[in-house]
Amino acid sequence: MGENELAEQFGVTRAGIRAALIDLEAQGLVERIRNRGSRVRVVTVEEAVAITECRMVLEGLCAAKAAVAASDEQLAELTALGRAMTKAVADGEPVTYSDLNRELHARIREFSGRRTAVELLERLNAQLVRHRFQLALRPGRPQRSLKEHLAVIETIEARDPQAAETAVRAHLGSVIEALRG
């Protein structure tokens, strides 16, 4: 679909569409092809691995900070998410599990209070949507991932920042293995 069609569909000007596409290109989400238009950029496996390596550092920081900063109510929310994730895996619902996975990571980032890390992670995560969804649908992946997520929750609840960071890094290391496999 071209800029004219998009502008008509969304009731905006062609210049507005062009500006949005330039913005999305700057974020690495869209690639503009000369004389052909724009398309969603495909992230290679190696790019997904490199992005996940960056996430490992930033999400590890967020988990460590959440272990110290989270309120009792926030810890209870993480526990509830862990129970819901366990149920989704037991019920064979990978799409629900994937949604809960995303929610867990978002809550940990939020509870960390580290705005800069959160903003960087949101930009990185936007590029990985396709890969994350594909991983959730691989046989056996939700079961393995669940154990890793429960370990992250447990270490945050124990208010052990070092263990929380280590658990997140182990989980994302497993994601990298899955991406390459």
CSV table of C-alpha atoms in Angstrom, one decimal:
chain,number,residue,atom,x,y,z
A,1,MET,CA,0.0,0.0,0.0
A,2,GLY,CA,1.4,3.4,-1.0
A,3,GLU,CA,1.5,6.7,0.8
A,4,ASN,CA,-1.6,8.0,-1.0
A,5,GLU,CA,-3.6,4.9,0.0
A,6,LEU,CA,-2.4,5.1,3.6
A,7,ALA,CA,-3.2,8.8,3.8
A,8,GLU,CA,-6.7,8.1,2.5
A,9,GLN,CA,-7.3,5.2,4.8
A,10,PHE,CA,-6.2,7.1,7.9
A,11,GLY,CA,-7.6,10.4,6.9
A,12,VAL,CA,-4.3,12.3,7.1
A,13,THR,CA,-2.1,14.1,4.6
A,14,ARG,CA,0.5,12.3,2.5
A,15,ALA,CA,3.1,14.5,4.2
A,16,GLY,CA,2.0,13.2,7.6
A,17,ILE,CA,2.3,9.6,6.3
A,18,ARG,CA,5.8,10.4,4.9
A,19,ALA,CA,6.9,11.9,8.2
A,20,ALA,CA,5.6,8.9,10.2
A,21,LEU,CA,7.5,6.5,7.8
A,22,ILE,CA,10.7,8.5,8.2
A,23,ASP,CA,10.2,8.3,12.0
A,24,LEU,CA,9.7,4.5,11.8
A,25,GLU,CA,12.7,4.2,9.6
A,26,ALA,CA,14.8,6.1,12.1
A,27,GLN,CA,13.6,3.6,14.8
A,28,GLY,CA,14.7,0.7,12.5
A,29,LEU,CA,11.2,-0.6,12.1
A,30,VAL,CA,10.6,0.4,8.4
A,31,GLU,CA,12.9,0.5,5.4
A,32,ARG,CA,12.2,2.9,2.6
A,33,ILE,CA,13.0,1.6,-0.9
A,34,ARG,CA,13.7,4.2,-3.5
A,35,ASN,CA,10.9,4.6,-6.0
A,36,ARG,CA,9.0,1.6,-4.5
A,37,GLY,CA,7.8,2.8,-1.1
A,38,SER,CA,8.3,1.5,2.4
A,39,ARG,CA,8.0,-1.9,4.1
A,40,VAL,CA,8.4,-3.3,7.5
A,41,ARG,CA,12.1,-4.1,8.0
A,42,VAL,CA,12.9,-7.8,8.4
A,43,VAL,CA,15.3,-8.4,11.4
A,44,THR,CA,17.7,-11.2,10.7
A,45,VAL,CA,18.5,-13.9,13.3
A,46,GLU,CA,21.9,-12.3,14.0
A,47,GLU,CA,20.4,-8.9,14.5
A,48,ALA,CA,17.8,-10.5,16.8
A,49,VAL,CA,20.7,-12.1,18.8
A,50,ALA,CA,22.6,-8.7,19.0
A,51,ILE,CA,19.4,-7.0,20.2
A,52,THR,CA,18.8,-9.7,22.8
A,53,GLU,CA,22.4,-9.3,24.0
A,54,CYS,CA,21.7,-5.6,24.6
A,55,ARG,CA,18.4,-6.5,26.3
A,56,MET,CA,20.3,-8.9,28.6
A,57,VAL,CA,22.3,-6.0,30.1
A,58,LEU,CA,19.4,-3.6,30.4
A,59,GLU,CA,16.8,-6.1,31.6
A,60,GLY,CA,19.3,-7.4,34.1
A,61,LEU,CA,19.7,-3.9,35.5
A,62,CYS,CA,15.9,-3.5,35.7
A,63,ALA,CA,15.5,-6.8,37.5
A,64,ALA,CA,18.2,-5.9,40.0
A,65,LYS,CA,16.6,-2.5,40.6
A,66,ALA,CA,13.1,-4.0,40.9
A,67,ALA,CA,14.4,-6.5,43.5
A,68,VAL,CA,15.2,-3.5,45.7
A,69,ALA,CA,12.5,-1.0,44.7
A,70,ALA,CA,9.3,-3.0,44.2
A,71,SER,CA,6.6,-2.6,46.8
A,72,ASP,CA,4.9,-5.6,48.3
A,73,GLU,CA,1.8,-5.0,46.1
A,74,GLN,CA,4.1,-5.0,43.0
A,75,LEU,CA,5.7,-8.3,44.2
A,76,ALA,CA,2.2,-9.8,44.5
A,77,GLU,CA,1.5,-8.7,40.9
A,78,LEU,CA,4.6,-10.6,39.7
A,79,THR,CA,3.5,-13.7,41.7
A,80,ALA,CA,0.1,-13.5,40.0
A,81,LEU,CA,1.6,-13.2,36.6
A,82,GLY,CA,3.8,-16.2,37.4
A,83,ARG,CA,0.7,-18.2,38.3
A,84,ALA,CA,-1.1,-17.1,35.1
A,85,MET,CA,1.9,-18.0,33.0
A,86,THR,CA,2.0,-21.5,34.7
A,87,LYS,CA,-1.7,-22.0,33.9
A,88,ALA,CA,-1.3,-20.8,30.2
A,89,VAL,CA,1.5,-23.4,29.7
A,90,ALA,CA,-0.5,-26.2,31.5
A,91,ASP,CA,-3.5,-25.3,29.3
A,92,GLY,CA,-1.4,-25.4,26.1
A,93,GLU,CA,-2.1,-21.7,25.3
A,94,PRO,CA,1.2,-20.3,23.8
A,95,VAL,CA,-0.4,-17.1,22.6
A,96,THR,CA,-1.7,-16.3,26.1
A,97,TYR,CA,1.7,-17.3,27.5
A,98,SER,CA,3.4,-14.9,25.0
A,99,ASP,CA,1.2,-12.0,26.1
A,100,LEU,CA,1.8,-12.8,29.8
A,101,ASN,CA,5.6,-13.0,29.1
A,102,ARG,CA,5.5,-9.6,27.5
A,103,GLU,CA,3.5,-8.3,30.5
A,104,LEU,CA,5.9,-9.7,33.0
A,105,HIS,CA,8.9,-8.1,31.4
A,106,ALA,CA,7.0,-4.8,31.2
A,107,ARG,CA,6.1,-4.9,34.9
A,108,ILE,CA,9.7,-5.6,35.9
A,109,ARG,CA,10.9,-2.7,33.8
A,110,GLU,CA,8.2,-0.5,35.3
A,111,PHE,CA,9.0,-1.6,38.9
A,112,SER,CA,12.7,-0.9,38.4
A,113,GLY,CA,12.1,2.9,38.2
A,114,ARG,CA,14.9,3.1,35.5
A,115,ARG,CA,13.2,5.3,32.9
A,116,THR,CA,16.2,5.5,30.5
A,117,ALA,CA,16.6,1.7,30.5
A,118,VAL,CA,12.9,1.3,29.9
A,119,GLU,CA,12.9,3.7,26.9
A,120,LEU,CA,15.9,1.9,25.4
A,121,LEU,CA,14.3,-1.5,25.9
A,122,GLU,CA,11.0,-0.4,24.3
A,123,ARG,CA,12.9,0.6,21.2
A,124,LEU,CA,14.8,-2.7,21.1
A,125,ASN,CA,11.7,-4.8,21.8
A,126,ALA,CA,9.8,-3.1,19.0
A,127,GLN,CA,12.2,-4.7,16.5
A,128,LEU,CA,11.7,-8.2,17.9
A,129,VAL,CA,8.0,-8.7,17.8
A,130,ARG,CA,8.1,-11.3,15.0
A,131,HIS,CA,10.9,-13.3,16.6
A,132,ARG,CA,9.3,-13.4,20.1
A,133,PHE,CA,6.0,-14.6,18.7
A,134,GLN,CA,7.7,-17.4,16.7
A,135,LEU,CA,9.6,-18.5,19.8
A,136,ALA,CA,6.5,-18.8,21.8
A,137,LEU,CA,5.0,-21.2,19.2
A,138,ARG,CA,8.0,-23.6,19.2
A,139,PRO,CA,7.2,-26.9,20.9
A,140,GLY,CA,8.7,-27.1,24.4
A,141,ARG,CA,9.8,-23.5,24.4
A,142,PRO,CA,7.0,-22.1,26.7
A,143,GLN,CA,7.8,-24.9,29.3
A,144,ARG,CA,11.5,-24.0,29.3
A,145,SER,CA,10.8,-20.3,29.4
A,146,LEU,CA,8.3,-20.7,32.2
A,147,LYS,CA,11.0,-22.1,34.5
A,148,GLU,CA,13.3,-19.2,33.7
A,149,HIS,CA,10.6,-16.6,34.3
A,150,LEU,CA,9.6,-18.2,37.6
A,151,ALA,CA,13.2,-18.0,38.7
A,152,VAL,CA,13.3,-14.3,37.8
A,153,ILE,CA,10.1,-13.7,39.9
A,154,GLU,CA,11.5,-15.7,42.8
A,155,THR,CA,14.8,-13.8,42.9
A,156,ILE,CA,13.0,-10.4,42.7
A,157,GLU,CA,10.6,-11.5,45.5
A,158,ALA,CA,13.6,-12.6,47.6
A,159,ARG,CA,14.9,-9.0,47.1
A,160,ASP,CA,18.2,-10.3,45.8
A,161,PRO,CA,19.4,-7.9,43.1
A,162,GLN,CA,22.4,-10.0,42.0
A,163,ALA,CA,20.4,-13.2,41.7
A,164,ALA,CA,17.6,-11.3,39.8
A,165,GLU,CA,20.1,-9.9,37.3
A,166,THR,CA,21.7,-13.4,36.9
A,167,ALA,CA,18.3,-15.0,36.4
A,168,VAL,CA,17.3,-12.5,33.7
A,169,ARG,CA,20.7,-13.0,31.9
A,170,ALA,CA,20.2,-16.8,32.0
A,171,HIS,CA,16.7,-16.4,30.6
A,172,LEU,CA,17.8,-14.2,27.7
A,173,GLY,CA,20.8,-16.4,27.1
A,174,SER,CA,18.3,-19.2,26.6
A,175,VAL,CA,16.4,-16.9,24.2
A,176,ILE,CA,19.6,-16.4,22.2
A,177,GLU,CA,20.0,-20.2,22.0
A,178,ALA,CA,16.4,-20.6,20.8
A,179,LEU,CA,16.9,-17.8,18.2
A,180,ARG,CA,20.0,-19.6,16.8
A,181,GLY,CA,18.4,-23.1,17.0
